[in-house]
mmCIF file of C-alpha atoms in Angstrom:
data_model
loop_
_atom_site.group_PDB
_atom_site.id
_atom_site.type_symbol
_atom_site.label_atom_id
_atom_site.label_comp_id
_atom_site.label_asym_id
_atom_site.label_seq_id
_atom_site.Cartn_x
_atom_site.Cartn_y
_atom_site.Cartn_z
ATOM 1 C CA UNK A 26 -225.869 -43.585 54.114
ATOM 2 C CA UNK A 27 -227.265 -47.055 54.168
ATOM 3 C CA UNK A 28 -230.110 -46.091 56.283
ATOM 4 C CA UNK A 29 -233.316 -44.770 54.890
ATOM 5 C CA UNK A 30 -236.127 -44.318 57.476
ATOM 6 C CA UNK A 31 -239.641 -44.759 55.766
ATOM 7 C CA UNK A 32 -242.832 -44.099 57.828
ATOM 8 C CA UNK A 33 -245.312 -47.075 57.383
ATOM 9 C CA UNK A 34 -248.641 -45.123 58.674
ATOM 10 C CA UNK A 35 -249.093 -47.174 61.469
ATOM 11 C CA UNK A 36 -248.266 -50.898 62.793
ATOM 12 C CA UNK A 37 -250.983 -52.550 60.654
ATOM 13 C CA UNK A 38 -249.090 -51.390 57.622
ATOM 14 C CA UNK A 39 -245.452 -52.131 58.665
ATOM 15 C CA UNK A 40 -245.709 -55.840 58.067
ATOM 16 C CA UNK A 41 -246.579 -55.344 54.539
ATOM 17 C CA UNK A 42 -244.227 -52.518 53.947
ATOM 18 C CA UNK A 43 -241.446 -54.464 55.466
ATOM 19 C CA UNK A 44 -241.834 -57.677 53.444
ATOM 20 C CA UNK A 45 -242.430 -55.612 50.009
ATOM 21 C CA UNK A 46 -239.060 -53.728 51.007
ATOM 22 C CA UNK A 47 -237.361 -57.281 51.949
ATOM 23 C CA UNK A 48 -238.702 -58.358 48.729
ATOM 24 C CA UNK A 49 -236.656 -56.097 47.059
ATOM 25 C CA UNK A 50 -233.690 -57.483 48.673
ATOM 26 C CA UNK A 51 -233.100 -54.718 51.137
ATOM 27 C CA UNK A 52 -232.022 -55.079 54.965
ATOM 28 C CA UNK A 53 -235.049 -53.911 56.979
ATOM 29 C CA UNK A 54 -235.649 -53.024 60.656
ATOM 30 C CA UNK A 55 -238.776 -51.954 61.895
ATOM 31 C CA UNK A 56 -239.161 -49.859 65.222
ATOM 32 C CA UNK A 57 -242.647 -50.683 66.611
ATOM 33 C CA UNK A 58 -244.652 -49.237 69.536
ATOM 34 C CA UNK A 59 -244.666 -51.898 72.356
ATOM 35 C CA UNK A 60 -248.563 -51.645 72.717
ATOM 36 C CA UNK A 61 -251.154 -54.394 71.529
ATOM 37 C CA UNK A 62 -250.944 -53.164 67.689
ATOM 38 C CA UNK A 63 -247.017 -53.282 67.582
ATOM 39 C CA UNK A 64 -246.996 -56.533 69.340
ATOM 40 C CA UNK A 65 -249.714 -57.591 66.616
ATOM 41 C CA UNK A 66 -247.277 -56.384 63.892
ATOM 42 C CA UNK A 67 -244.175 -57.834 65.584
ATOM 43 C CA UNK A 68 -245.934 -61.393 65.279
ATOM 44 C CA UNK A 69 -246.716 -61.089 62.035
ATOM 45 C CA UNK A 70 -242.965 -59.608 61.056
ATOM 46 C CA UNK A 71 -241.383 -62.496 62.921
ATOM 47 C CA UNK A 72 -243.771 -65.398 62.768
ATOM 48 C CA UNK A 73 -245.437 -65.141 59.394
ATOM 49 C CA UNK A 74 -243.451 -63.173 57.289
ATOM 50 C CA UNK A 75 -239.475 -63.022 57.079
ATOM 51 C CA UNK A 76 -237.595 -60.925 59.502
ATOM 52 C CA UNK A 77 -235.747 -62.250 62.228
ATOM 53 C CA UNK A 78 -236.986 -61.006 65.568
ATOM 54 C CA UNK A 79 -233.269 -58.893 66.115
ATOM 55 C CA UNK A 80 -234.496 -56.760 63.243
ATOM 56 C CA UNK A 81 -237.455 -55.880 64.940
ATOM 57 C CA UNK A 82 -237.310 -53.080 67.678
ATOM 58 C CA UNK A 83 -239.909 -52.650 70.417
ATOM 59 C CA UNK A 84 -240.205 -48.913 71.720
ATOM 60 C CA UNK A 85 -240.569 -49.833 75.693
ATOM 61 C CA UNK A 86 -237.370 -52.486 76.104
ATOM 62 C CA UNK A 87 -235.593 -49.690 73.663
ATOM 63 C CA UNK A 88 -236.108 -46.822 76.144
ATOM 64 C CA UNK A 89 -236.097 -49.155 79.177
ATOM 65 C CA UNK A 90 -239.775 -49.194 80.045
ATOM 66 C CA UNK A 91 -241.953 -51.665 80.521
ATOM 67 C CA UNK A 92 -245.692 -51.952 79.620
ATOM 68 C CA UNK A 93 -247.412 -49.995 76.551
ATOM 69 C CA UNK A 94 -245.393 -47.198 74.930
ATOM 70 C CA UNK A 95 -245.974 -45.611 71.579
ATOM 71 C CA UNK A 96 -243.752 -42.693 69.490
ATOM 72 C CA UNK A 97 -245.752 -40.062 71.513
ATOM 73 C CA UNK A 98 -244.118 -41.363 74.874
ATOM 74 C CA UNK A 99 -240.520 -40.181 73.547
ATOM 75 C CA UNK A 100 -241.689 -36.808 74.617
ATOM 76 C CA UNK A 101 -241.540 -35.259 77.650
ATOM 77 C CA UNK A 102 -244.901 -35.591 79.190
ATOM 78 C CA UNK A 103 -245.359 -31.639 79.696
ATOM 79 C CA UNK A 104 -243.939 -30.722 76.248
ATOM 80 C CA UNK A 105 -246.657 -33.226 74.670
ATOM 81 C CA UNK A 106 -249.423 -32.029 76.954
ATOM 82 C CA UNK A 107 -248.669 -28.589 76.434
ATOM 83 C CA UNK A 108 -249.312 -29.153 72.315
ATOM 84 C CA UNK A 109 -252.611 -31.367 73.038
ATOM 85 C CA UNK A 110 -253.866 -28.451 75.108
ATOM 86 C CA UNK A 111 -253.057 -26.147 72.232
ATOM 87 C CA UNK A 112 -254.423 -28.498 69.665
ATOM 88 C CA UNK A 113 -257.884 -28.681 71.852
ATOM 89 C CA UNK A 114 -257.932 -25.120 73.068
ATOM 90 C CA UNK A 115 -261.222 -24.318 71.191
ATOM 91 C CA UNK A 116 -262.911 -27.543 72.425
ATOM 92 C CA UNK A 117 -261.608 -27.327 75.867
ATOM 93 C CA UNK A 118 -262.321 -23.497 76.257
ATOM 94 C CA UNK A 119 -261.187 -22.592 79.527
ATOM 95 C CA UNK A 120 -260.837 -25.950 80.967
ATOM 96 C CA UNK A 121 -257.146 -27.361 81.386
ATOM 97 C CA UNK A 122 -256.344 -30.896 80.313
ATOM 98 C CA UNK A 123 -254.911 -32.825 82.698
ATOM 99 C CA UNK A 124 -253.911 -36.457 82.869
ATOM 100 C CA UNK A 125 -253.392 -39.354 85.243
ATOM 101 C CA UNK A 126 -249.784 -39.890 86.601
ATOM 102 C CA UNK A 127 -247.391 -42.134 84.236
ATOM 103 C CA UNK A 128 -248.183 -45.570 84.477
ATOM 104 C CA UNK A 129 -248.349 -48.381 82.044
ATOM 105 C CA UNK A 130 -250.740 -46.660 79.689
ATOM 106 C CA UNK A 131 -249.714 -44.380 76.896
ATOM 107 C CA UNK A 132 -249.699 -40.585 76.990
ATOM 108 C CA UNK A 133 -252.117 -40.963 74.130
ATOM 109 C CA UNK A 134 -254.082 -43.295 76.321
ATOM 110 C CA UNK A 135 -254.099 -40.950 79.042
ATOM 111 C CA UNK A 136 -254.760 -37.941 77.117
ATOM 112 C CA UNK A 137 -257.732 -39.560 75.562
ATOM 113 C CA UNK A 138 -258.862 -40.143 78.953
ATOM 114 C CA UNK A 139 -258.308 -36.562 80.217
ATOM 115 C CA UNK A 140 -260.111 -35.164 77.257
ATOM 116 C CA UNK A 141 -262.899 -37.564 78.167
ATOM 117 C CA UNK A 142 -263.006 -36.125 81.374
ATOM 118 C CA UNK A 143 -263.514 -32.786 80.047
ATOM 119 C CA UNK A 144 -266.358 -33.733 77.803
ATOM 120 C CA UNK A 145 -264.252 -34.344 74.407
ATOM 121 C CA UNK A 146 -265.149 -37.737 73.203
ATOM 122 C CA UNK A 147 -262.647 -37.990 70.176
ATOM 123 C CA UNK A 148 -258.843 -37.617 70.463
ATOM 124 C CA UNK A 149 -256.613 -37.027 67.337
ATOM 125 C CA UNK A 150 -253.244 -37.590 68.055
ATOM 126 C CA UNK A 151 -252.298 -36.276 64.443
ATOM 127 C CA UNK A 152 -253.654 -32.946 65.200
ATOM 128 C CA UNK A 153 -251.039 -32.978 68.214
ATOM 129 C CA UNK A 154 -248.214 -34.639 65.773
ATOM 130 C CA UNK A 155 -248.708 -31.675 63.315
ATOM 131 C CA UNK A 156 -248.249 -28.681 65.905
ATOM 132 C CA UNK A 157 -245.283 -30.674 67.218
ATOM 133 C CA UNK A 158 -243.603 -31.098 63.938
ATOM 134 C CA UNK A 159 -243.929 -27.581 63.257
ATOM 135 C CA UNK A 160 -242.507 -26.445 66.743
ATOM 136 C CA UNK A 161 -239.622 -28.973 65.931
ATOM 137 C CA UNK A 162 -238.533 -27.789 62.551
ATOM 138 C CA UNK A 163 -237.473 -24.279 64.397
ATOM 139 C CA UNK A 164 -235.509 -26.035 67.430
ATOM 140 C CA UNK A 165 -232.245 -27.327 68.328
ATOM 141 C CA UNK A 166 -231.575 -30.160 70.501
ATOM 142 C CA UNK A 167 -230.843 -27.471 73.233
ATOM 143 C CA UNK A 168 -234.263 -26.040 72.964
ATOM 144 C CA UNK A 169 -235.812 -29.599 73.966
ATOM 145 C CA UNK A 170 -236.707 -31.084 77.133
ATOM 146 C CA UNK A 171 -233.580 -33.197 78.363
ATOM 147 C CA UNK A 172 -235.841 -36.250 78.577
ATOM 148 C CA UNK A 173 -237.355 -35.824 74.909
ATOM 149 C CA UNK A 174 -233.411 -35.533 73.674
ATOM 150 C CA UNK A 175 -232.545 -38.799 75.844
ATOM 151 C CA UNK A 176 -235.632 -40.693 74.377
ATOM 152 C CA UNK A 177 -234.654 -39.800 71.107
ATOM 153 C CA UNK A 178 -230.839 -40.789 71.516
ATOM 154 C CA UNK A 179 -231.755 -44.235 73.154
ATOM 155 C CA UNK A 180 -233.579 -44.851 69.855
ATOM 156 C CA UNK A 181 -230.932 -43.737 67.660
ATOM 157 C CA UNK A 182 -228.315 -45.516 69.535
ATOM 158 C CA UNK A 183 -230.374 -48.823 69.135
ATOM 159 C CA UNK A 184 -230.745 -48.214 65.290
ATOM 160 C CA UNK A 185 -227.087 -47.439 64.986
ATOM 161 C CA UNK A 186 -226.396 -50.398 66.788
ATOM 162 C CA UNK A 187 -228.410 -52.528 64.335
ATOM 163 C CA UNK A 188 -226.558 -51.107 61.373
ATOM 164 C CA UNK A 189 -223.282 -51.726 62.748
ATOM 165 C CA UNK A 190 -224.468 -55.394 63.373
ATOM 166 C CA UNK A 191 -225.328 -55.601 59.835
ATOM 167 C CA UNK A 192 -222.063 -54.257 58.666
ATOM 168 C CA UNK A 193 -220.344 -56.790 60.690
ATOM 169 C CA UNK A 194 -222.408 -59.581 59.137
ATOM 170 C CA UNK A 195 -221.488 -58.345 55.902
ATOM 171 C CA UNK A 196 -217.473 -58.254 56.660
ATOM 172 C CA UNK A 197 -217.876 -62.087 57.987
ATOM 173 C CA UNK A 198 -219.599 -63.303 54.802
#
């Protein structure tokens, strides 16, 4: 009941939205990708603005993964790739999209590289996201890959732990 999730439209806008919400005397927590853009937003929020670092969650550590990680990395790789393939089927024609094995790059970076190998210079992750959102609307947790459910569960658990700490702080005050 005390939690509202607000998309910010990317890491570059998170610091501003977080600051506006904080200015309204709301408790604010932020979940950021653990990529260079997310790290830059973290620096702005914690060092230049007003959030305590314990209220800024970085996706990689939340998932227990080192290196750059973005929201798209929460999905099982095969699941995400199927939607990327479908999103670019016209441009790919009969070519099959493949990516390098998981490394320190995000799935978005690896899909972008895979598309370039197929002669497609621009990757719009929003195209893939729209297809995934449409697919998710008709599914239950049992229909999703276990890795996807587990990753989202980790994020939800971390957010719930943060809300519990807020309650504890409030009770101690």
